[in-house]
Each structure stands twice: as structure tokens, then as C-alpha cells.
Coordinates of C-alpha atoms and ligand atoms in Angstrom, one line a residue:
X826 CA 100.2 117.2 101.0
X827 CA 97.4 117.7 98.4
X828 CA 96.3 114.7 96.3
X829 CA 98.1 115.7 93.1
X830 CA 101.4 116.1 95.0
X831 CA 100.9 112.9 97.0
X832 CA 100.6 110.9 93.7
X833 CA 104.1 112.0 92.8
X834 CA 105.8 112.3 96.2
X835 CA 104.0 109.7 98.2
X836 CA 105.3 106.2 99.0
X837 CA 109.0 105.7 98.4
X838 CA 110.4 108.4 96.1
X839 CA 112.9 107.0 93.6
X840 CA 115.6 104.5 94.4
X841 CA 117.6 104.8 97.6
X842 CA 120.5 102.7 96.4
X843 CA 121.3 104.8 93.3
X844 CA 119.3 108.0 93.5
X845 CA 117.4 107.1 90.4
X846 CA 114.3 109.3 90.4
X847 CA 112.2 106.4 88.9
X848 CA 112.0 103.2 90.9
X849 CA 113.9 100.5 89.0
X850 CA 112.3 97.4 87.7
X851 CA 113.7 94.6 89.9
X852 CA 113.2 91.8 87.5
X853 CA 114.2 89.1 89.9
X854 CA 112.6 86.1 91.6
X855 CA 115.1 85.3 94.4
X856 CA 117.7 87.1 96.6
X857 CA 121.1 86.1 97.9
X858 CA 121.2 85.3 101.6
X859 CA 124.4 86.1 103.6
X860 CA 123.6 83.1 105.8
X861 CA 120.5 81.1 106.2
X862 CA 117.7 83.5 107.0
X863 CA 120.0 86.5 106.9
X864 CA 118.9 88.8 104.0
X865 CA 118.1 92.4 103.1
X866 CA 114.3 92.3 103.5
X867 CA 113.6 90.2 100.4
X868 CA 113.8 86.4 100.1
X869 CA 111.5 85.5 97.2
X870 CA 109.5 87.7 94.9
X871 CA 106.1 86.1 95.6
X872 CA 106.5 87.2 99.2
X873 CA 108.0 90.6 98.3
X874 CA 109.7 92.4 95.4
X875 CA 111.2 95.9 95.7
X876 CA 109.3 97.3 92.7
X877 CA 106.0 95.9 93.8
X878 CA 106.8 97.1 97.3
X879 CA 107.3 100.7 96.1
X880 CA 103.9 100.5 94.3
X881 CA 102.3 99.1 97.4
X882 CA 103.7 101.9 99.6
X883 CA 102.4 104.5 97.1
X884 CA 98.9 103.2 96.8
X885 CA 98.6 102.9 100.6
X886 CA 99.7 106.5 100.8
X887 CA 97.3 107.9 98.2
X888 CA 94.4 105.9 99.7
X889 CA 95.3 107.1 103.2
X890 CA 95.5 103.5 104.5
X891 CA 97.9 101.3 106.5
X892 CA 99.2 99.0 103.8
X893 CA 98.9 98.3 100.1
X894 CA 98.9 95.1 98.0
X895 CA 99.3 94.5 94.3
X896 CA 97.7 91.7 92.4
X897 CA 97.7 90.3 88.9
X898 CA 94.3 91.8 88.1
X899 CA 91.3 93.5 89.7
X900 CA 89.6 90.1 89.9
X901 CA 92.7 88.6 91.6
X902 CA 92.6 91.5 94.1
X903 CA 88.8 90.9 94.8
X904 CA 89.2 87.1 95.1
X905 CA 92.2 87.5 97.4
X906 CA 90.2 89.9 99.6
X907 CA 87.4 87.4 99.8
X908 CA 89.9 84.8 101.0
X909 CA 90.0 86.7 104.3
X910 CA 86.7 84.9 104.9
X911 CA 85.8 81.3 105.6
X912 CA 83.2 78.8 104.6
X913 CA 79.9 79.7 106.2
X914 CA 80.6 83.4 106.1
X915 CA 78.1 85.8 104.5
X916 CA 78.9 89.0 102.5
X917 CA 76.4 91.7 101.4
X918 CA 77.2 93.3 98.0
X919 CA 75.9 96.1 95.8
X920 CA 73.4 94.6 93.4
X921 CA 74.8 96.0 90.1
X922 CA 78.5 95.3 90.9
X923 CA 81.0 94.7 88.1
X924 CA 80.0 91.6 86.1
X925 CA 83.1 89.7 86.9
X926 CA 82.6 90.4 90.6
X927 CA 79.1 88.9 90.4
X928 CA 80.4 85.9 88.5
X929 CA 83.3 85.1 90.9
X930 CA 80.9 85.3 93.9
X931 CA 78.1 83.3 92.4
X932 CA 80.0 80.7 90.3
X933 CA 83.3 80.2 92.1
X934 CA 83.5 81.4 95.7
X935 CA 80.0 80.0 96.5
X936 CA 81.5 76.6 95.8
X937 CA 83.8 77.2 98.8
X938 CA 80.9 77.8 101.1
X939 CA 80.8 81.6 101.1
X940 CA 77.3 83.1 101.0
X941 CA 76.2 86.3 99.3
X942 CA 73.3 88.7 99.2
X943 CA 73.0 91.4 96.6
X944 CA 71.1 94.5 97.5
X945 CA 70.8 98.2 96.5
X946 CA 73.5 99.4 99.0
X947 CA 72.4 103.0 98.1
X948 CA 69.4 102.2 100.4
X949 CA 70.8 101.7 103.9
X950 CA 67.5 100.0 105.0
X951 CA 68.2 97.2 102.4
X952 CA 71.7 96.7 103.8
X953 CA 70.3 96.5 107.4
X954 CA 67.7 94.0 106.3
X955 CA 70.2 91.8 104.7
X956 CA 72.4 91.3 107.8
X957 CA 72.4 87.7 109.0
X958 CA 74.1 86.1 112.0
X959 CA 77.0 84.9 109.8
X960 CA 77.5 88.3 107.9
X961 CA 81.1 89.4 107.9
X962 CA 81.3 92.3 105.4
X963 CA 79.5 94.8 103.1
X964 CA 81.1 95.1 99.7
X965 CA 80.2 98.3 97.9
X966 CA 80.8 99.6 94.4
X967 CA 80.1 103.3 94.0
X968 CA 79.3 104.7 91.5
X969 CA 78.2 101.4 89.9
X970 CA 78.9 100.0 86.5
X971 CA 77.1 100.8 84.2
X972 CA 74.1 102.4 86.0
X973 CA 76.2 104.8 88.1
X974 CA 74.2 104.3 91.3
X975 CA 75.7 106.0 94.3
X976 CA 76.1 104.5 97.8
X977 CA 76.8 106.6 100.9
X978 CA 80.2 105.1 102.0
X979 CA 80.3 106.8 105.3
X980 CA 76.7 105.7 106.2
X981 CA 77.3 102.1 105.3
X982 CA 80.7 102.0 107.1
X983 CA 79.2 103.5 110.3
X984 CA 76.4 100.9 110.3
X985 CA 78.8 98.1 109.5
X986 CA 81.3 99.1 112.2
X987 CA 78.4 99.0 114.7
X988 CA 77.6 95.5 113.7
X989 CA 81.3 94.4 113.6
X990 CA 81.3 94.0 109.8
X991 CA 84.1 95.1 107.5
X992 CA 83.3 97.6 104.8
X993 CA 85.0 96.9 101.5
X994 CA 84.8 99.4 98.6
X995 CA 85.6 98.9 94.9
X996 CA 86.9 102.4 94.1
X997 CA 87.9 101.7 90.5
X998 CA 85.5 104.3 89.0
X999 CA 86.5 107.2 91.2
X1000 CA 90.2 106.4 91.7
X1001 CA 92.1 107.5 94.8
X1002 CA 92.4 111.0 93.3
X1003 CA 88.6 111.6 93.5
X1004 CA 87.5 109.4 96.4
X1005 CA 89.1 107.9 99.5
X1006 CA 86.9 105.3 101.1
X1007 CA 89.2 104.7 104.1
X1008 CA 89.0 108.3 105.0
X1009 CA 85.2 107.9 104.9
X1010 CA 85.3 104.9 107.3
X1011 CA 85.9 101.9 105.1
X1012 CA 88.3 99.1 106.1
X1013 CA 89.4 97.9 102.7
X1014 CA 89.5 99.7 99.4
X1015 CA 90.3 98.0 96.1
X1016 CA 90.9 98.9 92.5
X1017 CA 91.0 97.3 89.1
X1018 CA 94.2 99.2 88.3
X1019 CA 93.7 98.1 84.7
X1020 CA 91.5 101.1 84.4
X1021 CA 92.4 104.7 85.5
X1022 CA 95.4 103.9 87.6
X1023 CA 97.2 102.2 84.7
X1024 CA 95.4 104.6 82.4
X1025 CA 96.9 103.7 79.1
X1026 CA 95.2 100.4 78.1
X1027 CA 98.5 98.5 78.5
X1028 CA 98.4 96.7 81.8
X1029 CA 96.0 94.4 83.8
X1030 CA 96.4 94.7 87.5
X1031 CA 94.6 95.0 90.9
X1032 CA 95.4 97.0 94.0
X1033 CA 94.1 96.7 97.6
X1034 CA 94.6 99.0 100.6
X1035 CA 93.7 98.0 104.2
X1036 CA 93.3 100.3 107.2
X1037 CA 94.8 98.2 110.0
X1038 CA 98.0 96.3 110.8
X1039 CA 95.9 93.2 111.5
X1040 CA 94.2 93.3 108.1
X1041 CA 97.6 93.9 106.5
X1042 CA 99.0 90.8 108.1
X1043 CA 96.0 88.7 107.1
X1044 CA 96.0 89.9 103.5
X1045 CA 99.8 89.6 103.1
X1046 CA 99.4 86.0 104.3
X1047 CA 96.7 85.4 101.6
X1048 CA 98.7 87.2 98.9
X1049 CA 101.8 85.1 99.7
X1050 CA 99.9 81.9 100.1
X1051 CA 97.6 82.2 97.0
X1052 CA 100.2 84.0 95.0
X1053 CA 98.1 86.1 92.7
X1054 CA 100.8 88.8 92.7
X1055 CA 101.6 91.6 90.2
X1056 CA 105.0 91.3 88.4
X1057 CA 107.7 94.0 88.6
X1058 CA 107.2 95.4 85.0
X1059 CA 103.5 95.9 85.6
X1060 CA 104.1 97.3 89.0
X1061 CA 106.4 99.9 87.4
X1062 CA 103.7 100.8 84.8
X1063 CA 101.2 101.4 87.6
X1064 CA 103.6 103.8 89.4
X1065 CA 104.1 105.6 86.1
X1066 CA 100.3 105.8 85.7
X1067 CA 99.8 107.1 89.2
X1068 CA 102.1 110.0 88.6
X1069 CA 99.7 111.5 86.0
X1070 CA 96.5 110.3 87.6
X1071 CA 95.6 113.7 88.9
X1072 CA 95.9 115.6 85.6
X1073 CA 94.2 112.8 83.7
X1074 CA 91.3 112.6 86.1
X1075 CA 90.8 116.4 86.0
X1076 CA 90.7 116.4 82.2
X1077 CA 88.4 113.3 82.0
X1078 CA 86.1 114.9 84.5
X1079 CA 85.8 118.2 82.6
X1080 CA 85.3 116.4 79.3
X1081 CA 82.7 114.1 80.7
X1082 CA 80.6 116.9 82.2
X1083 CA 80.5 118.7 78.9
X1084 CA 79.6 115.5 77.0
X1085 CA 76.9 114.5 79.5
X1086 CA 75.3 117.9 79.1
X1087 CA 75.5 117.6 75.3
X1088 CA 73.9 114.2 75.3
X1089 CA 71.3 115.4 77.7
X1090 CA 70.2 117.9 75.2
X1091 CA 70.2 115.6 72.2
X1092 CA 66.8 114.2 71.0
X1093 CA 68.2 110.9 69.8
X1094 CA 69.1 110.1 73.4
X1095 CA 66.4 108.8 75.6
X1096 CA 68.2 109.0 78.9
X1097 CA 71.6 110.1 80.2
X1098 CA 73.1 108.8 83.4
X1099 CA 76.0 110.9 84.8
X1100 CA 76.4 111.8 88.5
X1101 CA 77.4 115.4 87.5
X1102 CA 74.0 116.1 86.0
X1103 CA 71.3 117.7 88.2
X1104 CA 68.9 114.9 87.1
X1105 CA 71.1 112.3 88.8
X1106 CA 69.7 111.4 92.2
X1107 CA 73.2 110.8 93.6
X1108 CA 74.7 114.1 92.7
X1109 CA 74.6 115.7 96.2
X1110 CA 76.0 112.5 97.8
X1111 CA 78.8 112.5 95.2
X1112 CA 79.6 116.1 96.1
X1113 CA 79.8 115.1 99.7
X1114 CA 82.0 112.0 99.4
X1115 CA 84.0 112.6 96.2
X1116 CA 86.0 115.4 94.6
X1117 CA 84.8 114.8 91.1
X1118 CA 82.1 112.9 89.1
X1119 CA 84.4 110.8 87.0
X1120 CA 84.6 109.9 83.4
X1121 CA 81.9 107.3 82.9
X1122 CA 78.6 108.2 81.2
X1123 CA 75.8 105.8 80.3
X1124 CA 73.0 106.7 77.9
X1125 CA 70.1 104.9 76.3
X1126 CA 69.5 105.2 72.6
X1127 CA 66.4 103.1 72.7
X1128 CA 67.3 99.8 71.0
X1129 CA 70.0 97.4 70.1
X1130 CA 69.8 98.5 66.5
X1131 CA 70.3 102.1 67.3
X1132 CA 73.2 101.2 69.6
X1133 CA 74.8 99.2 66.8
X1134 CA 74.3 102.1 64.4
X1135 CA 75.9 104.5 66.7
X1136 CA 78.9 102.2 67.2
X1137 CA 79.4 101.9 63.5
X1138 CA 79.5 105.6 62.9
X1139 CA 81.8 106.8 65.8
X1140 CA 85.4 107.6 64.9
X1141 CA 87.1 108.5 68.2
X1142 CA 85.2 106.2 70.6
X1143 CA 86.8 102.8 70.3
X1144 CA 84.5 99.8 70.7
X1145 CA 86.1 97.9 73.5
X1146 CA 85.6 96.5 77.0
X1147 CA 87.4 98.2 79.8
X1148 CA 87.5 101.9 80.7
X1149 CA 89.6 104.6 82.3
X1150 CA 92.2 105.1 79.6
X1151 CA 93.5 108.2 77.8
X1152 CA 91.5 107.1 74.7
X1153 CA 87.7 107.3 74.8
X1154 CA 86.0 103.9 74.8
X1155 CA 82.5 102.8 74.1
X1156 CA 80.7 99.6 75.0
X1157 CA 77.2 98.0 75.1
X1158 CA 77.0 96.5 78.6
X1159 CA 74.2 94.0 77.8
X1160 CA 76.3 92.4 75.1
X1161 CA 79.7 92.9 76.5
X1162 CA 80.8 93.6 80.1
X1163 CA 77.5 92.4 81.6
X1164 CA 76.9 89.4 79.2
X1165 CA 77.8 87.1 82.1
X1166 CA 74.8 88.3 84.1
X1167 CA 71.7 86.3 83.2
X1168 CA 69.2 88.2 81.0
X1169 CA 66.3 88.4 83.5
X1170 CA 68.7 89.7 86.1
X1171 CA 70.0 92.4 83.6
X1172 CA 66.4 93.4 83.0
X1173 CA 65.7 93.6 86.7
X1174 CA 68.7 96.0 87.1
X1175 CA 67.8 98.2 84.1
X1176 CA 70.7 97.2 81.8
X1177 CA 68.7 97.5 78.6
X1178 CA 69.8 96.5 75.0
X1179 CA 70.0 100.2 74.0
X1180 CA 72.2 101.2 76.9
X1181 CA 75.5 102.4 75.8
X1182 CA 78.4 103.2 78.2
X1183 CA 81.3 105.6 77.3
X1184 CA 84.5 106.0 79.1
X1185 CA 85.6 109.6 78.3
X1186 CA 89.2 109.9 77.5
X1187 CA 91.5 113.0 77.4
X1188 CA 91.1 113.9 73.7
X1189 CA 89.9 117.4 72.9
X1190 CA 86.3 117.5 74.0
X1191 CA 85.3 119.5 70.9
X1192 CA 86.3 116.5 68.7
X1193 CA 84.5 114.1 71.0
X1194 CA 81.3 116.0 70.9
X1195 CA 81.4 116.5 67.2
X1196 CA 81.9 112.8 66.8
X1197 CA 78.9 112.0 68.9
X1198 CA 76.8 114.6 67.1
X1199 CA 77.5 113.1 63.7
X1200 CA 76.9 109.6 64.9
X1201 CA 73.6 110.4 66.6
X1202 CA 72.2 112.4 63.7
Ligands
PLP136 C1 87.4 96.0 85.5 C2 86.8 96.0 86.8 C3 87.0 95.0 87.8 C4 87.9 93.8 87.4 O1 89.2 94.1 87.2 P1 90.2 93.4 86.2 O2 91.5 94.2 86.3 O3 89.6 93.4 84.8 O4 90.4 92.0 86.7 C5 86.5 95.1 89.0 N1 85.7 96.1 89.4 C6 85.4 97.1 88.5 C7 84.5 98.2 88.9 C8 85.9 97.1 87.2 O5 85.6 98.1 86.4

């Protein structure tokens, strides 16, 4: 089954009880038991809900994993995955991970005795050098946000496996349609489904897929114990989003390539970062491990003032945090998504005041380019 078909025919197709082609929203918290302990697979909706279950089967299928899990947000998913570890354990992470990931590790989970080292996971030598006796996992984001740095998932996973470490990949930017980390050797893949998977700026959710029965059992125990689950309405919205993920990603990808090339040739733009440009050092690696370059472009207009000016003039790019929706969005990472990262650390990473990030939507690309053209001139 090809990826586009799998998004529609994967998991549990429709509703077995009624033949409904769309999985119903089982808006229910508890289930009647025939006798104590005698029930039809569901006892309480934190533990399991049929709508959430259908979504979990689908995401497991489209990520080629063993089992899927749905959470109330991407951060709930990431935090729950981290609860597979114990006080004293150490995890290596990509240095320019999503701001919220950096914050939860350094301000919350560190208080529970977990230890973290942030390195450029695009350089395998740095990953190797960061391994300690208590290291349990490598957590990768690729391409990163907002600098779009690329990590070789297969190379890290091979090294990690040799050391008995888990490889965890935040696959939000690429989506299961363009990149499948488990097929490349990763153990756990996770998504902020708020972004492309939901796809319409109307739901906050997180998804995780694991590659073994043991990890599935451990994560289900955490999901049920901690309880950061996704509700049935939002689970349904994600299944609806997944059905069109293929066509949306194709359109986004085509639009983004054209916009990146336009920006690259515009003199008001100092630098353009897009993995589909020849100037991007990760292009060949992206071609090896992914089926597209995605819809995220970062570019530098030189200063905070110029960035503000651009924002004020744009018509079709909505100033907003988040990404991955049908409508194009624009943000200034230093002031918005990455404001929780200390200023000196931002400077170290290269997240300058004039750096603008766009999430290319599926509007007509001619309108988008025209809009950027007028705002930059
Ligand atoms: C948004 C995002 C998250 C956090 O997800 P939420 O759904 O906002 O909690 C994690 N990782 C990446 C790459 C993201 O873009």
C-alpha cells in the first residue's frame, strides 16, 4: 500500500458495528460491564476509547510501527515518552529542538532527576561524545525548528542501537507522509499533531508510535497512569486530517519549493534556509531519508525592524505561532516560539532578531509569491 492510500485505508476502516465509513465519535467515559470484569474491550476512556483507539491504530499503520498512542498535545506526548525513564537517566537531544521541548526538559523534568545534554545531532561525533554511563536515549528533531538542520536518522539509530540506547524522533515537520523514522531504525516517533496532521488550526494534540510490544506496554502504562490522553472529538478531527495529509503535503511542498526559490533571488533577503535548495547542506540527506522537503522556510531580513515591517505588510501570511495548516503562517522565532530560550542561547544557535519563519499553506502559490514580493519591496 502506498503512503497516500495507507492514510485512507490504514488502521480500522470505518465502524464495524454500523458500517459507517467514518469512525463515530464515542463521546463516553465508561462502559457497561455484563458482570464484574466482563466487558467488550473498553472499561474506562482514560484506559481506552474506541475513537481514540481507531486513531491510534491508524497512526501506528502510517508510521510503520507496532502501536500508536494519542495525547492531549505534542508536549503531553513528549512528556509521557520521557516518563519511560527514571531519575538518574540521561538523554541526548538535538540542540535546536522545539522551544517547548527545551523548556520541559530543562525546567520541569530536570526536577525529577532526569539529565540532558543538547548537541548538534547532525554531527554523529557529537552524539558519540555525549554518551555517558547513564545515557538511555537520543532524542532527535529533523529538520529542526526554525533552522531546519538535518540529522541522519539511520546513522544515529544504528549507533544508538549498538550502545543499547533508544532513538526517539520528533517527526512533526516531515509528517508520516514524507518521513518514517521507524523504517529508518528509530524506536519511537512522535508528533505534535496540532500541526500538519490536524492540518486546519483547529485542534491541539500529540501522537506517539513505538516499534515493539514491550515499549507499547510501557507507554500504555504511562498513558493510563498519567492520563494526558486525547479526547474522542479531537481524535476524530485527527483521523479526518490524516485522510487528506497526502494531498496537503504534496501541495505544501510544491508551494514551498517555489517560494524558497523566489526568496533566494530577492535582494531584500539576506539568507534563505530551505532543505530543498541546493545551498542547504542537508539536501542530499533529506533526499535519502525523506520523500519531500516540507513546508517550512526560514529567512533572514537583517533586523527586527525589517521583520516587523514585513509582518505589517503581508496579507496572506497570518502572524501566528504554530505551523502546518492549510493557511500560510508567519512568525518571528526570537520573539515568539523561541522566546522561552534564553537570549545568549538563541544567539549561540543562530536564531537572530531578523529571522522570519513561514509555514507555507495550500493557497495558490502565485498569490503567496505576489504577497511576499509587495511586502519585501
Ligand atoms: C508544536 C511542536 C511541539 C509541541 O506540540 P504542541 O502540540 O504544541 O504541544 C513539539 N515539537 C515540534 C517540532 C513542534 O512544532
